[in-house]
Tab-separated table of C-alpha atoms in Angstrom:
chain	number	residue	atom	x	y	z
H	22	MET	CA	120.358	34.945	77.373
H	23	ASN	CA	120.355	39.005	76.208
H	24	ASN	CA	116.658	40.891	77.967
H	25	LYS	CA	116.139	42.543	75.090
H	26	ILE	CA	115.010	41.474	71.692
H	27	LYS	CA	115.084	43.608	68.211
H	28	VAL	CA	112.343	41.603	66.266
H	29	LEU	CA	111.926	42.963	62.541
H	30	VAL	CA	108.157	42.780	60.871
H	31	ALA	CA	108.018	41.980	57.117
H	32	GLY	CA	105.259	41.399	54.287
H	33	PRO	CA	103.369	41.156	51.568
H	34	PHE	CA	101.522	44.354	51.485
H	35	ASN	CA	98.968	44.559	53.931
H	36	SER	CA	99.707	41.575	55.580
H	37	GLY	CA	98.984	43.296	59.355
H	38	LYS	CA	102.489	44.371	60.098
H	39	THR	CA	101.800	48.024	60.456
H	40	THR	CA	98.532	47.053	62.718
H	41	PHE	CA	100.631	44.082	64.743
H	42	ILE	CA	103.654	46.986	66.196
H	43	ARG	CA	100.525	49.985	66.636
H	44	THR	CA	98.873	47.500	68.245
H	45	ALA	CA	102.195	46.539	70.807
H	46	ASN	CA	102.459	49.285	71.816
H	47	ARG	CA	99.956	51.960	70.910
H	48	GLU	CA	102.009	54.756	73.124
H	49	ALA	CA	105.196	53.560	72.156
H	50	TYR	CA	104.605	53.843	68.231
H	51	ASP	CA	106.535	55.595	64.968
H	52	GLY	CA	105.552	54.753	61.858
H	53	VAL	CA	105.574	56.772	58.387
H	54	GLU	CA	102.362	55.655	56.630
H	55	VAL	CA	100.831	57.950	53.154
H	56	PRO	CA	98.223	57.796	51.785
H	57	ASN	CA	98.192	55.268	48.938
H	58	PHE	CA	99.381	55.753	45.465
H	59	ASP	CA	99.425	53.329	42.331
H	60	PRO	CA	102.834	54.959	41.139
H	61	GLU	CA	102.221	53.192	37.759
H	62	GLU	CA	97.653	54.505	36.806
H	63	ILE	CA	98.849	57.507	39.201
H	64	LYS	CA	96.314	57.587	41.517
H	65	GLU	CA	94.929	57.939	44.962
H	66	LEU	CA	94.531	54.004	45.950
H	67	SER	CA	92.242	53.860	49.835
H	68	GLY	CA	94.381	53.096	52.741
H	69	THR	CA	97.815	54.135	53.872
H	70	THR	CA	100.753	52.546	52.834
H	71	THR	CA	103.941	51.883	55.125
H	72	VAL	CA	106.649	55.159	53.563
H	73	GLY	CA	109.532	53.565	56.063
H	74	LEU	CA	109.632	51.884	59.220
H	75	ASP	CA	106.965	51.254	61.572
H	76	ILE	CA	108.668	50.539	64.780
H	77	SER	CA	107.758	50.400	68.608
H	78	HIS	CA	108.861	48.614	72.003
H	79	ILE	CA	106.887	47.064	74.315
H	80	ASN	CA	108.792	45.479	78.309
H	81	LEU	CA	106.142	41.589	79.272
H	82	ASN	CA	107.254	39.411	81.576
H	83	GLY	CA	111.403	42.163	82.019
H	84	ILE	CA	111.398	41.638	78.422
H	85	ASP	CA	112.350	44.250	75.817
H	86	PHE	CA	111.295	43.509	72.961
H	87	VAL	CA	112.254	46.308	69.869
H	88	LEU	CA	109.499	46.111	67.090
H	89	VAL	CA	110.611	47.152	63.655
H	90	GLY	CA	108.888	46.890	60.258
H	91	LEU	CA	109.896	47.245	57.096
H	92	PRO	CA	107.095	48.162	54.439
H	93	GLY	CA	105.157	45.939	52.173
H	94	GLN	CA	105.085	47.007	48.178
H	95	LYS	CA	107.533	45.230	46.723
H	96	ARG	CA	108.952	49.325	45.488
H	97	PHE	CA	110.473	50.714	48.943
H	98	SER	CA	113.003	47.660	48.893
H	99	PHE	CA	115.976	49.681	48.556
H	100	LEU	CA	115.393	50.123	52.733
H	101	TRP	CA	115.363	46.233	53.211
H	102	ASP	CA	119.074	45.822	52.480
H	103	THR	CA	119.178	47.909	55.241
H	104	LEU	CA	117.447	47.098	57.347
H	105	GLY	CA	116.222	43.747	57.227
H	106	ASN	CA	120.360	43.791	59.446
H	107	ASP	CA	121.253	42.397	63.740
H	108	TYR	CA	118.161	40.566	64.395
H	109	ASP	CA	117.050	38.493	66.767
H	110	ALA	CA	113.616	36.968	65.301
H	111	ILE	CA	112.402	37.628	61.952
H	112	LEU	CA	108.697	37.718	61.817
H	113	LEU	CA	107.203	36.761	58.569
H	114	LEU	CA	103.740	37.536	58.280
H	115	HIS	CA	101.083	36.443	55.313
H	116	SER	CA	97.810	37.364	54.711
H	117	ALA	CA	94.853	34.837	54.444
H	118	GLU	CA	94.210	36.934	51.484
H	119	LEU	CA	97.598	35.828	50.055
H	120	PRO	CA	98.797	33.486	47.266
H	121	LEU	CA	101.611	31.892	48.145
H	122	SER	CA	104.478	33.130	46.443
H	123	GLU	CA	103.920	36.793	47.882
H	124	THR	CA	105.374	35.283	50.857
H	125	GLU	CA	107.874	32.935	49.463
H	126	PHE	CA	109.794	36.446	48.050
H	127	TYR	CA	110.231	37.368	51.138
H	128	VAL	CA	111.460	34.498	52.209
H	129	ASP	CA	113.791	34.143	49.574
H	130	PHE	CA	114.850	37.890	49.950
H	131	PHE	CA	114.761	37.583	53.988
H	132	SER	CA	116.921	34.486	54.352
H	133	LYS	CA	120.146	36.536	52.514
H	134	THR	CA	120.218	38.840	55.186
H	135	PRO	CA	122.800	37.965	57.401
H	136	SER	CA	120.623	37.452	60.470
H	137	TRP	CA	118.939	35.413	58.378
H	138	ASP	CA	121.029	32.445	59.772
H	139	ARG	CA	121.078	33.755	63.212
H	140	ALA	CA	117.285	35.033	63.991
H	141	LYS	CA	114.901	32.601	65.786
H	142	LYS	CA	111.840	33.205	61.890
H	143	LEU	CA	107.789	32.510	62.400
H	144	ILE	CA	105.599	32.835	59.956
H	145	LEU	CA	101.699	35.095	61.013
H	146	LEU	CA	99.024	34.069	58.831
H	147	THR	CA	97.009	36.876	59.581
H	148	LYS	CA	94.020	37.677	58.243
H	149	ARG	CA	91.927	33.560	58.857
H	150	ASP	CA	88.568	35.891	60.114
H	151	VAL	CA	88.972	37.311	55.704
H	152	ASN	CA	90.281	33.887	54.662
H	153	PRO	CA	88.796	30.953	57.188
H	154	GLY	CA	89.417	28.693	54.762
H	155	PHE	CA	92.810	29.125	54.234
H	156	ASN	CA	94.593	26.055	53.923
H	157	VAL	CA	97.675	26.428	56.392
H	158	GLU	CA	99.483	23.076	55.497
H	159	LYS	CA	100.070	24.929	52.624
H	160	LEU	CA	102.530	27.607	55.280
H	161	SER	CA	104.976	24.024	55.461
H	162	LYS	CA	106.684	24.296	52.442
H	163	PHE	CA	108.848	27.123	53.582
H	164	ASN	CA	109.910	24.615	56.764
H	165	LEU	CA	108.756	28.021	58.744
H	166	PRO	CA	106.927	27.487	62.498
H	167	VAL	CA	103.824	28.604	61.567
H	168	LEU	CA	100.917	30.409	64.121
H	169	SER	CA	97.814	32.658	63.599
H	170	CYS	CA	97.587	35.653	64.210
H	171	ASP	CA	95.406	38.669	64.439
H	172	PRO	CA	97.804	41.247	64.414
H	173	ARG	CA	94.289	43.958	65.786
H	174	SER	CA	93.975	41.454	69.282
H	175	SER	CA	97.148	43.225	71.974
H	176	GLU	CA	96.602	39.440	73.414
H	177	ASP	CA	97.566	37.392	70.747
H	178	VAL	CA	100.719	39.785	69.407
H	179	ASN	CA	102.219	39.322	73.548
H	180	SER	CA	101.625	35.786	72.893
H	181	VAL	CA	103.450	35.679	69.509
H	182	LEU	CA	106.404	37.981	71.111
H	183	MET	CA	106.516	35.368	73.802
H	184	PHE	CA	106.677	32.298	71.601
H	185	LEU	CA	109.859	34.084	69.924
H	186	TYR	CA	111.861	34.875	73.937
H	187	ASN	CA	110.813	30.566	74.502
H	188	ALA	CA	111.767	29.015	71.017
H	189	MET	CA	114.922	31.869	71.767
H	190	LYS	CA	115.156	30.593	75.755
H	191	TYR	CA	114.908	27.639	75.023
H	192	SER	CA	116.308	27.137	71.144
H	193	PHE	CA	114.615	25.411	69.248
H	194	ASN	CA	114.057	24.588	65.150
H	195	ARG	CA	115.452	28.091	63.262
């Protein structure tokens, strides 16, 4: 088995993609974030948004993980076709604050990419602390494994990455 795993990190805006990648290895993190801006209202919003891609790498137990995060705003979807290919694993983050339709959009989009059929896929439920009553069972409609993850926690991030590695190694449900 290959000891270098390329992981696509995708999902809706503000679901924790950049935080997940930055938490994996702050020293290796590189990304393009700018102040968040609403192009329809032509006004600056609070926080930042990814406008290119986030990238980092980490070595866990002799396995090199390369993490590539795509911008979550649909207005940047023109990047996804190019950047959303050739991955060993696909992490789709879903914030407990968002409706399922948001994640459904990303599942639908990435299921049409060349990586989808061969990559291990996993939905990460984030922001459960903001909405502890979120019904995790709702995510079963996507027929993908689901884990809860706090992308601010190194322990959670590392556990997710090792889960992916073990899934690849033992080849459970793709």
